[in-house]
DNA sequence: AATGAATGAGGGTTCATTCAT
DNA sequence: AATGAATGAACCCTCATTCAT
């Protein structure tokens, strides 16, 4: 399951660089140079650069889903059937933190991958993720909806992506945002604090009533 | 101010491709092929690919800032000094819509640019944007804070970026999200409707109280 | 004969840049930018970059030949038929200085042109120069031979080019050499002084006896 | 130390083309085509075109300096401390010939490199050569001065460059000069003969007294 | 007489990938 | 299992030149 030796070095180097620069902007040369391995090693071990990206993705997505499912099962077994939004989001955040435990860049890469998956010509990646993790994610999303404000399907669809945007943007660019905060306020927050801060904000967003009238195009 | 002829064709083609694929993934050859102009035209008119990206950026940022400032001035002159969050966000959304009026991809490109600006090694772009538009944006942000829940500076800083993430993610990937919605719900929403839907969500997020205790790393 | 207006500006700018960087390394853009004229002006006035180079060449070669011929005629008319090498070389140096009078870079360009003419694939330039100035130069060379040491035709041919090398190298790179001298000896010599210094050296070289045995390839 | 395989083919092809056309005029595509290797091979093996030029330079400069130093040491050890100018120049010429032994174009390239090094904006190359070979050359130059006519430092500086000009010009353009000689005298001299012919000329030039009065600018 | 716009050709360089060893 | 050498394709950019005005 876990990579060892050369392959592990490559994955480690790739995570850092993907997190800092994005996937396209990171070259195989940069990765192998940082991992201190041969240039051909990426293709040897992962078939292609795309293969490496998927490997990096799976390394986190698997444990993440597993973690959430396990905690959810425990919670469901223990008591009643409805779980509050705050609690659900806290589960999610804890799971994300777990992913981050071994590598500071893991979360950034993961979020960047989600960003990438929503780009126009990335059907391949999108399908890969949906096929692998789609159904497991749906369960969790269904739980969230139960405690959100009542709303139409499409309204919920969009709100979910507002929420997803908050998470991916903040975590993709955590390094930069942290640096800015450090410069402006002379103290920077850790990932866990930011994740925690999101909970009330996202909760409020999902529970807000949507009763306003539309404005018209000028 | 507005480009004409070849330069305009280039900008138009670039907007579409940048919106669909991102900046790095889009090549000068793709742009000039789509614009049906010579390969060298990009360098002739914009100096470099980077120059073209900045040109595309300024085309929207200028009018956007101007629009917001103007509306804000009118509103301030007309009546009292405090403006509700909903109203402020509606101003913002209307201004964004205005930017989008002539080109469906304008907003996506603009949001992608913001995304790019937060990447680690993009200090150049970051500085360019701050120098050009920093102070004008600050004014608007200050207004927002007045009607947000009372909170520390750093808390506000992060919430602002949660909000920014929602906007950039949704608009960057509007094309894809719209396609998904269309497929799943057999009806797709226009940009303006999505922008409007954000208002109560973002408002609730900024006004939510932040009184919860931290959870600890597991 | 003399260029005016735009054409003159172009020639002036070209001389400087050709002198500093050589012909290939100097671009039409650099020339027109420095001359503060339109990019197309070079082609408009001189047909092509090559045409400009020839124009620059003729501007100096014409007066140079004329000057030498005139002085030579006066001297021949005035007195005896044999003129010393020193005197002939002094005529040449004075003529070169005359060429340099209006533009510090004229000599460098001229010498660089001679250098260029000896390159393998520059038959065009070679033929152009020979056709235009070949016979006039031959007369002067014949005078030189009269006061040189007695030697075979081929020996004289090579010595003449040793001499030519000294002149072209020193004057092509006068700017750099002057800067080095200035740095090392804290005083730099003017072109005229250098030209004068060459006379005894070149004279001695042409008058040296060539009576040594060959060495063998190791 | 010596290149093998593809790298050697590249160097060989580059030497010929550089000798014939100069550095700027020679394209990487020409080099790789002639060497019958992939276009990217130059960058793979030498980093850049500039890197290739330096590699070509070092291939000759190293052995050249070593050769001269070795011969000089032997000569110094064997007998008295003063060596005649003729003998010193013969050492130099033999060393140059040694460099030329394996490749007819080696000398031309080397001389063209020296020419290039004296151009205005080539400080990089100049510094590279000085740093690498400056001190070793100084020793030899000091020996030359001992048997030259007594003169001021600056006078010697210029005479040395008159001499350098003779050598670089003749050898840079040996191919062309040889062709001309062949056409005009129906027999061409080999490099070694030309090098030998230079010795008395250069010796006379360095030993000539510099006692003439200056002429004035007309 | 002069120019802004545009272009075809070609420049050096870099990419992910392959293959013989 | 791993690598040094090599490559085809594509990158952005710059060149001298042309053409309509």
PDB file of C-alpha atoms in Angstrom, chain A:
ATOM      1  CA  UNK A   1       0.000   0.000   0.000  1.00  0.00           C
ATOM      2  CA  UNK A   2       2.622   2.495   1.044  1.00  0.00           C
ATOM      3  CA  UNK A   3       5.442   3.237  -1.351  1.00  0.00           C
ATOM      4  CA  UNK A   4       9.008   2.505  -0.362  1.00  0.00           C
ATOM      5  CA  UNK A   5      12.430   3.470  -1.606  1.00  0.00           C
ATOM      6  CA  UNK A   6      12.622   5.387  -4.838  1.00  0.00           C
ATOM      7  CA  UNK A   7       8.887   5.430  -5.404  1.00  0.00           C
ATOM      8  CA  UNK A   8       8.290   6.895  -1.958  1.00  0.00           C
ATOM      9  CA  UNK A   9      10.871   9.595  -2.527  1.00  0.00           C
ATOM     10  CA  UNK A  10       9.191  10.510  -5.774  1.00  0.00           C
ATOM     11  CA  UNK A  11       5.771  10.743  -4.193  1.00  0.00           C
ATOM     12  CA  UNK A  12       7.098  12.875  -1.374  1.00  0.00           C
ATOM     13  CA  UNK A  13       8.836  15.269  -3.735  1.00  0.00           C
ATOM     14  CA  UNK A  14       5.850  15.401  -6.040  1.00  0.00           C
ATOM     15  CA  UNK A  15       3.473  16.305  -3.213  1.00  0.00           C
ATOM     16  CA  UNK A  16       5.526  19.297  -2.218  1.00  0.00           C
ATOM     17  CA  UNK A  17       5.954  20.593  -5.730  1.00  0.00           C
ATOM     18  CA  UNK A  18       2.371  19.953  -6.786  1.00  0.00           C
ATOM     19  CA  UNK A  19       1.222  21.801  -3.693  1.00  0.00           C
ATOM     20  CA  UNK A  20       3.422  24.791  -4.369  1.00  0.00           C
ATOM     21  CA  UNK A  21       3.130  25.099  -8.131  1.00  0.00           C
ATOM     22  CA  UNK A  22       0.255  23.042  -9.389  1.00  0.00           C
ATOM     23  CA  UNK A  23       0.401  20.011 -11.628  1.00  0.00           C
ATOM     24  CA  UNK A  24       1.076  21.490 -15.045  1.00  0.00           C
ATOM     25  CA  UNK A  25       3.665  23.898 -13.748  1.00  0.00           C
ATOM     26  CA  UNK A  26       5.598  21.119 -12.058  1.00  0.00           C
ATOM     27  CA  UNK A  27       7.949  19.202 -14.350  1.00  0.00           C
ATOM     28  CA  UNK A  28       9.109  15.632 -14.051  1.00  0.00           C
ATOM     29  CA  UNK A  29      12.646  16.968 -13.940  1.00  0.00           C
ATOM     30  CA  UNK A  30      11.871  19.082 -10.883  1.00  0.00           C
ATOM     31  CA  UNK A  31      10.333  16.109  -9.150  1.00  0.00           C
ATOM     32  CA  UNK A  32      13.186  13.708  -9.853  1.00  0.00           C
ATOM     33  CA  UNK A  33      15.773  16.319  -9.012  1.00  0.00           C
ATOM     34  CA  UNK A  34      14.180  16.994  -5.640  1.00  0.00           C
ATOM     35  CA  UNK A  35      13.734  13.288  -4.975  1.00  0.00           C
ATOM     36  CA  UNK A  36      17.347  12.787  -5.980  1.00  0.00           C
ATOM     37  CA  UNK A  37      16.441   9.935  -8.304  1.00  0.00           C
ATOM     38  CA  UNK A  38      16.861   9.272 -11.991  1.00  0.00           C
ATOM     39  CA  UNK A  39      14.761  11.204 -14.452  1.00  0.00           C
ATOM     40  CA  UNK A  40      13.278   8.027 -15.878  1.00  0.00           C
ATOM     41  CA  UNK A  41      12.161   6.781 -12.476  1.00  0.00           C
ATOM     42  CA  UNK A  42       8.786   8.487 -12.634  1.00  0.00           C
ATOM     43  CA  UNK A  43       7.864   6.701 -15.824  1.00  0.00           C
ATOM     44  CA  UNK A  44       9.354   3.488 -14.554  1.00  0.00           C
ATOM     45  CA  UNK A  45       7.403   3.434 -11.332  1.00  0.00           C
ATOM     46  CA  UNK A  46       4.206   5.222 -12.279  1.00  0.00           C
ATOM     47  CA  UNK A  47       4.010   4.811 -16.036  1.00  0.00           C
ATOM     48  CA  UNK A  48       3.597   8.514 -16.681  1.00  0.00           C
ATOM     49  CA  UNK A  49       3.280  11.869 -15.013  1.00  0.00           C
ATOM     50  CA  UNK A  50      -0.493  11.420 -15.026  1.00  0.00           C
ATOM     51  CA  UNK A  51      -0.010   8.061 -13.298  1.00  0.00           C
ATOM     52  CA  UNK A  52       1.993   9.781 -10.586  1.00  0.00           C
ATOM     53  CA  UNK A  53      -0.741  12.343 -10.074  1.00  0.00           C
ATOM     54  CA  UNK A  54      -3.309   9.579  -9.663  1.00  0.00           C
ATOM     55  CA  UNK A  55      -1.032   7.740  -7.255  1.00  0.00           C
ATOM     56  CA  UNK A  56      -0.696  10.878  -5.179  1.00  0.00           C
ATOM     57  CA  UNK A  57      -4.462  11.286  -5.274  1.00  0.00           C
ATOM     58  CA  UNK A  58      -5.262   7.763  -4.178  1.00  0.00           C
ATOM     59  CA  UNK A  59      -2.788   7.904  -1.363  1.00  0.00           C
ATOM     60  CA  UNK A  60      -5.066  10.412   0.336  1.00  0.00           C
ATOM     61  CA  UNK A  61      -8.511   9.762  -0.996  1.00  0.00           C
ATOM     62  CA  UNK A  62      -8.571   6.161   0.178  1.00  0.00           C
ATOM     63  CA  UNK A  63      -7.759   6.835   3.827  1.00  0.00           C
ATOM     64  CA  UNK A  64      -9.956   9.915   3.796  1.00  0.00           C
ATOM     65  CA  UNK A  65     -13.060   8.060   2.699  1.00  0.00           C
ATOM     66  CA  UNK A  66     -12.306   5.185   5.001  1.00  0.00           C
ATOM     67  CA  UNK A  67     -11.885   7.509   7.935  1.00  0.00           C
ATOM     68  CA  UNK A  68     -15.147   9.326   7.340  1.00  0.00           C
ATOM     69  CA  UNK A  69     -17.103   6.116   6.819  1.00  0.00           C
ATOM     70  CA  UNK A  70     -15.730   4.573   9.959  1.00  0.00           C
ATOM     71  CA  UNK A  71     -16.482   7.546  12.159  1.00  0.00           C
ATOM     72  CA  UNK A  72     -19.907   7.863  10.622  1.00  0.00           C
ATOM     73  CA  UNK A  73     -20.681   4.215  11.269  1.00  0.00           C
ATOM     74  CA  UNK A  74     -19.633   4.474  14.892  1.00  0.00           C
ATOM     75  CA  UNK A  75     -21.708   7.567  15.394  1.00  0.00           C
ATOM     76  CA  UNK A  76     -24.781   6.067  13.726  1.00  0.00           C
ATOM     77  CA  UNK A  77     -24.544   2.892  15.723  1.00  0.00           C
ATOM     78  CA  UNK A  78     -24.113   4.690  19.002  1.00  0.00           C
ATOM     79  CA  UNK A  79     -27.196   6.848  18.942  1.00  0.00           C
ATOM     80  CA  UNK A  80     -29.899   8.611  17.013  1.00  0.00           C
ATOM     81  CA  UNK A  81     -30.140   8.966  13.244  1.00  0.00           C
ATOM     82  CA  UNK A  82     -29.768  12.712  12.854  1.00  0.00           C
ATOM     83  CA  UNK A  83     -26.398  14.322  13.187  1.00  0.00           C
ATOM     84  CA  UNK A  84     -25.965  18.065  13.313  1.00  0.00           C
ATOM     85  CA  UNK A  85     -24.215  19.931  10.500  1.00  0.00           C
ATOM     86  CA  UNK A  86     -21.547  21.120  12.883  1.00  0.00           C
ATOM     87  CA  UNK A  87     -20.771  17.603  13.898  1.00  0.00           C
ATOM     88  CA  UNK A  88     -20.662  16.379  10.311  1.00  0.00           C
ATOM     89  CA  UNK A  89     -18.363  19.160   9.231  1.00  0.00           C
ATOM     90  CA  UNK A  90     -16.190  18.514  12.223  1.00  0.00           C
ATOM     91  CA  UNK A  91     -15.895  14.903  11.129  1.00  0.00           C
ATOM     92  CA  UNK A  92     -14.871  16.061   7.695  1.00  0.00           C
ATOM     93  CA  UNK A  93     -12.315  18.472   9.033  1.00  0.00           C
ATOM     94  CA  UNK A  94     -10.852  15.890  11.364  1.00  0.00           C
ATOM     95  CA  UNK A  95     -10.592  13.455   8.467  1.00  0.00           C
ATOM     96  CA  UNK A  96      -8.861  16.068   6.342  1.00  0.00           C
ATOM     97  CA  UNK A  97      -6.467  16.760   9.174  1.00  0.00           C
ATOM     98  CA  UNK A  98      -5.727  13.064   9.435  1.00  0.00           C
ATOM     99  CA  UNK A  99      -4.741  13.068   5.792  1.00  0.00           C
ATOM    100  CA  UNK A 100      -2.406  15.922   6.445  1.00  0.00           C
ATOM    101  CA  UNK A 101      -0.677  14.299   9.362  1.00  0.00           C
ATOM    102  CA  UNK A 102       2.328  12.864   7.593  1.00  0.00           C
ATOM    103  CA  UNK A 103       2.906  15.509   5.025  1.00  0.00           C
ATOM    104  CA  UNK A 104       2.269  19.201   5.227  1.00  0.00           C
ATOM    105  CA  UNK A 105       1.467  19.409   1.548  1.00  0.00           C
ATOM    106  CA  UNK A 106      -0.965  16.570   1.306  1.00  0.00           C
ATOM    107  CA  UNK A 107      -4.059  18.691   1.758  1.00  0.00           C
ATOM    108  CA  UNK A 108      -2.958  21.302  -0.738  1.00  0.00           C
ATOM    109  CA  UNK A 109      -2.332  18.689  -3.376  1.00  0.00           C
ATOM    110  CA  UNK A 110      -5.635  17.018  -2.721  1.00  0.00           C
ATOM    111  CA  UNK A 111      -7.515  20.281  -3.013  1.00  0.00           C
ATOM    112  CA  UNK A 112      -5.633  21.256  -6.122  1.00  0.00           C
ATOM    113  CA  UNK A 113      -6.652  17.940  -7.584  1.00  0.00           C
ATOM    114  CA  UNK A 114     -10.301  18.685  -6.929  1.00  0.00           C
ATOM    115  CA  UNK A 115      -9.830  22.055  -8.609  1.00  0.00           C
ATOM    116  CA  UNK A 116      -8.289  20.358 -11.594  1.00  0.00           C
ATOM    117  CA  UNK A 117     -11.096  17.842 -11.804  1.00  0.00           C
ATOM    118  CA  UNK A 118     -13.583  20.599 -12.466  1.00  0.00           C
ATOM    119  CA  UNK A 119     -11.765  21.958 -15.503  1.00  0.00           C
ATOM    120  CA  UNK A 120     -13.351  21.553 -18.881  1.00  0.00           C
ATOM    121  CA  UNK A 121     -11.151  18.994 -20.553  1.00  0.00           C
ATOM    122  CA  UNK A 122     -10.452  16.868 -17.526  1.00  0.00           C
ATOM    123  CA  UNK A 123     -13.238  14.349 -17.978  1.00  0.00           C
ATOM    124  CA  UNK A 124     -10.713  11.581 -17.464  1.00  0.00           C
ATOM    125  CA  UNK A 125      -9.810  12.726 -13.993  1.00  0.00           C
ATOM    126  CA  UNK A 126     -13.418  13.512 -13.173  1.00  0.00           C
ATOM    127  CA  UNK A 127     -14.572  10.055 -14.205  1.00  0.00           C
ATOM    128  CA  UNK A 128     -11.710   8.435 -12.339  1.00  0.00           C
ATOM    129  CA  UNK A 129     -12.638  10.183  -9.129  1.00  0.00           C
ATOM    130  CA  UNK A 130     -16.356   9.580  -9.476  1.00  0.00           C
ATOM    131  CA  UNK A 131     -15.930   5.938 -10.308  1.00  0.00           C
ATOM    132  CA  UNK A 132     -13.588   5.399  -7.394  1.00  0.00           C
ATOM    133  CA  UNK A 133     -15.135   7.542  -4.708  1.00  0.00           C
ATOM    134  CA  UNK A 134     -18.472   8.845  -6.005  1.00  0.00           C
ATOM    135  CA  UNK A 135     -20.838   6.604  -4.101  1.00  0.00           C
ATOM    136  CA  UNK A 136     -18.943   6.830  -0.833  1.00  0.00           C
ATOM    137  CA  UNK A 137     -19.076  10.599  -0.977  1.00  0.00           C
ATOM    138  CA  UNK A 138     -22.775  10.618  -1.769  1.00  0.00           C
ATOM    139  CA  UNK A 139     -23.605   8.995   1.554  1.00  0.00           C
ATOM    140  CA  UNK A 140     -21.905  11.743   3.457  1.00  0.00           C
ATOM    141  CA  UNK A 141     -23.498  14.453   1.338  1.00  0.00           C
ATOM    142  CA  UNK A 142     -26.917  12.977   2.027  1.00  0.00           C
ATOM    143  CA  UNK A 143     -26.276  13.331   5.741  1.00  0.00           C
ATOM    144  CA  UNK A 144     -25.330  16.941   5.298  1.00  0.00           C
ATOM    145  CA  UNK A 145     -28.534  17.747   3.472  1.00  0.00           C
ATOM    146  CA  UNK A 146     -30.640  16.458   6.337  1.00  0.00           C
ATOM    147  CA  UNK A 147     -29.538  19.280   8.611  1.00  0.00           C
ATOM    148  CA  UNK A 148     -29.289  21.990   5.944  1.00  0.00           C
ATOM    149  CA  UNK A 149     -32.092  24.451   5.376  1.00  0.00           C
ATOM    150  CA  UNK A 150     -34.873  23.010   3.264  1.00  0.00           C
ATOM    151  CA  UNK A 151     -34.242  23.772  -0.375  1.00  0.00           C
ATOM    152  CA  UNK A 152     -34.561  22.519  -3.921  1.00  0.00           C
ATOM    153  CA  UNK A 153     -32.094  20.004  -5.302  1.00  0.00           C
ATOM    154  CA  UNK A 154     -30.378  22.493  -7.564  1.00  0.00           C
ATOM    155  CA  UNK A 155     -30.074  25.043  -4.779  1.00  0.00           C
ATOM    156  CA  UNK A 156     -28.377  22.442  -2.615  1.00  0.00           C
ATOM    157  CA  UNK A 157     -26.110  21.441  -5.499  1.00  0.00           C
ATOM    158  CA  UNK A 158     -24.814  24.963  -5.843  1.00  0.00           C
ATOM    159  CA  UNK A 159     -24.468  25.596  -2.113  1.00  0.00           C
ATOM    160  CA  UNK A 160     -22.426  22.446  -1.824  1.00  0.00           C
ATOM    161  CA  UNK A 161     -20.037  23.839  -4.405  1.00  0.00           C
ATOM    162  CA  UNK A 162     -19.882  27.218  -2.691  1.00  0.00           C
ATOM    163  CA  UNK A 163     -18.734  25.256   0.319  1.00  0.00           C
ATOM    164  CA  UNK A 164     -16.344  23.165  -1.740  1.00  0.00           C
ATOM    165  CA  UNK A 165     -14.864  26.360  -3.173  1.00  0.00           C
ATOM    166  CA  UNK A 166     -14.162  27.723   0.294  1.00  0.00           C
ATOM    167  CA  UNK A 167     -12.368  24.577   1.280  1.00  0.00           C
ATOM    168  CA  UNK A 168     -10.337  24.032  -1.876  1.00  0.00           C
ATOM    169  CA  UNK A 169      -9.311  27.654  -2.223  1.00  0.00           C
ATOM    170  CA  UNK A 170      -8.237  28.028   1.369  1.00  0.00           C
ATOM    171  CA  UNK A 171      -6.332  24.779   1.535  1.00  0.00           C
ATOM    172  CA  UNK A 172      -4.824  24.903  -1.951  1.00  0.00           C
ATOM    173  CA  UNK A 173      -3.348  28.236  -1.158  1.00  0.00           C
ATOM    174  CA  UNK A 174      -2.790  27.725   2.538  1.00  0.00           C
ATOM    175  CA  UNK A 175       0.914  28.325   2.203  1.00  0.00           C
ATOM    176  CA  UNK A 176       0.437  31.735   0.599  1.00  0.00           C
ATOM    177  CA  UNK A 177      -2.427  32.795   2.828  1.00  0.00           C
ATOM    178  CA  UNK A 178      -0.493  31.776   5.893  1.00  0.00           C
ATOM    179  CA  UNK A 179       2.461  33.851   4.730  1.00  0.00           C
ATOM    180  CA  UNK A 180       0.236  36.883   4.173  1.00  0.00           C
ATOM    181  CA  UNK A 181      -1.363  36.502   7.587  1.00  0.00           C
ATOM    182  CA  UNK A 182       2.047  36.142   9.163  1.00  0.00           C
ATOM    183  CA  UNK A 183       3.201  39.348   7.494  1.00  0.00           C
ATOM    184  CA  UNK A 184       0.122  41.394   8.279  1.00  0.00           C
ATOM    185  CA  UNK A 185      -0.795  40.168  11.731  1.00  0.00           C
ATOM    186  CA  UNK A 186       2.568  38.876  12.853  1.00  0.00           C
ATOM    187  CA  UNK A 187       1.143  35.504  13.703  1.00  0.00           C
ATOM    188  CA  UNK A 188       0.011  32.656  11.524  1.00  0.00           C
ATOM    189  CA  UNK A 189      -2.591  30.026  12.168  1.00  0.00           C
ATOM    190  CA  UNK A 190      -2.095  26.322  11.673  1.00  0.00           C
ATOM    191  CA  UNK A 191      -4.150  24.302   9.275  1.00  0.00           C
ATOM    192  CA  UNK A 192      -6.254  22.802  12.039  1.00  0.00           C
ATOM    193  CA  UNK A 193      -7.307  26.180  13.338  1.00  0.00           C
ATOM    194  CA  UNK A 194      -8.382  27.291   9.879  1.00  0.00           C
ATOM    195  CA  UNK A 195     -10.321  24.106   9.320  1.00  0.00           C
ATOM    196  CA  UNK A 196     -12.087  24.645  12.596  1.00  0.00           C
ATOM    197  CA  UNK A 197     -12.870  28.231  11.781  1.00  0.00           C
ATOM    198  CA  UNK A 198     -14.651  27.119   8.670  1.00  0.00           C
ATOM    199  CA  UNK A 199     -17.238  25.086  10.515  1.00  0.00           C
ATOM    200  CA  UNK A 200     -19.553  27.829  11.767  1.00  0.00           C
ATOM    201  CA  UNK A 201     -19.181  29.748   8.516  1.00  0.00           C
ATOM    202  CA  UNK A 202     -20.065  26.808   6.313  1.00  0.00           C
ATOM    203  CA  UNK A 203     -22.831  25.721   8.635  1.00  0.00           C
ATOM    204  CA  UNK A 204     -24.398  29.151   8.533  1.00  0.00           C
ATOM    205  CA  UNK A 205     -24.138  29.177   4.770  1.00  0.00           C
ATOM    206  CA  UNK A 206     -25.894  25.861   4.386  1.00  0.00           C
ATOM    207  CA  UNK A 207     -28.595  26.777   6.839  1.00  0.00           C
ATOM    208  CA  UNK A 208     -29.329  30.243   5.510  1.00  0.00           C
ATOM    209  CA  UNK A 209     -32.807  30.705   4.086  1.00  0.00           C
ATOM    210  CA  UNK A 210     -32.952  31.504   0.392  1.00  0.00           C
ATOM    211  CA  UNK A 211     -35.977  33.714   0.223  1.00  0.00           C
ATOM    212  CA  UNK A 212     -34.804  36.788  -1.568  1.00  0.00           C
ATOM    213  CA  UNK A 213     -36.036  38.064  -4.871  1.00  0.00           C
ATOM    214  CA  UNK A 214     -33.790  37.986  -7.886  1.00  0.00           C
ATOM    215  CA  UNK A 215     -32.217  41.102  -9.144  1.00  0.00           C
ATOM    216  CA  UNK A 216     -32.396  41.796 -12.837  1.00  0.00           C
ATOM    217  CA  UNK A 217     -29.595  42.168 -15.288  1.00  0.00           C
ATOM    218  CA  UNK A 218     -28.878  45.851 -15.672  1.00  0.00           C
TER     219      UNK A 218
END
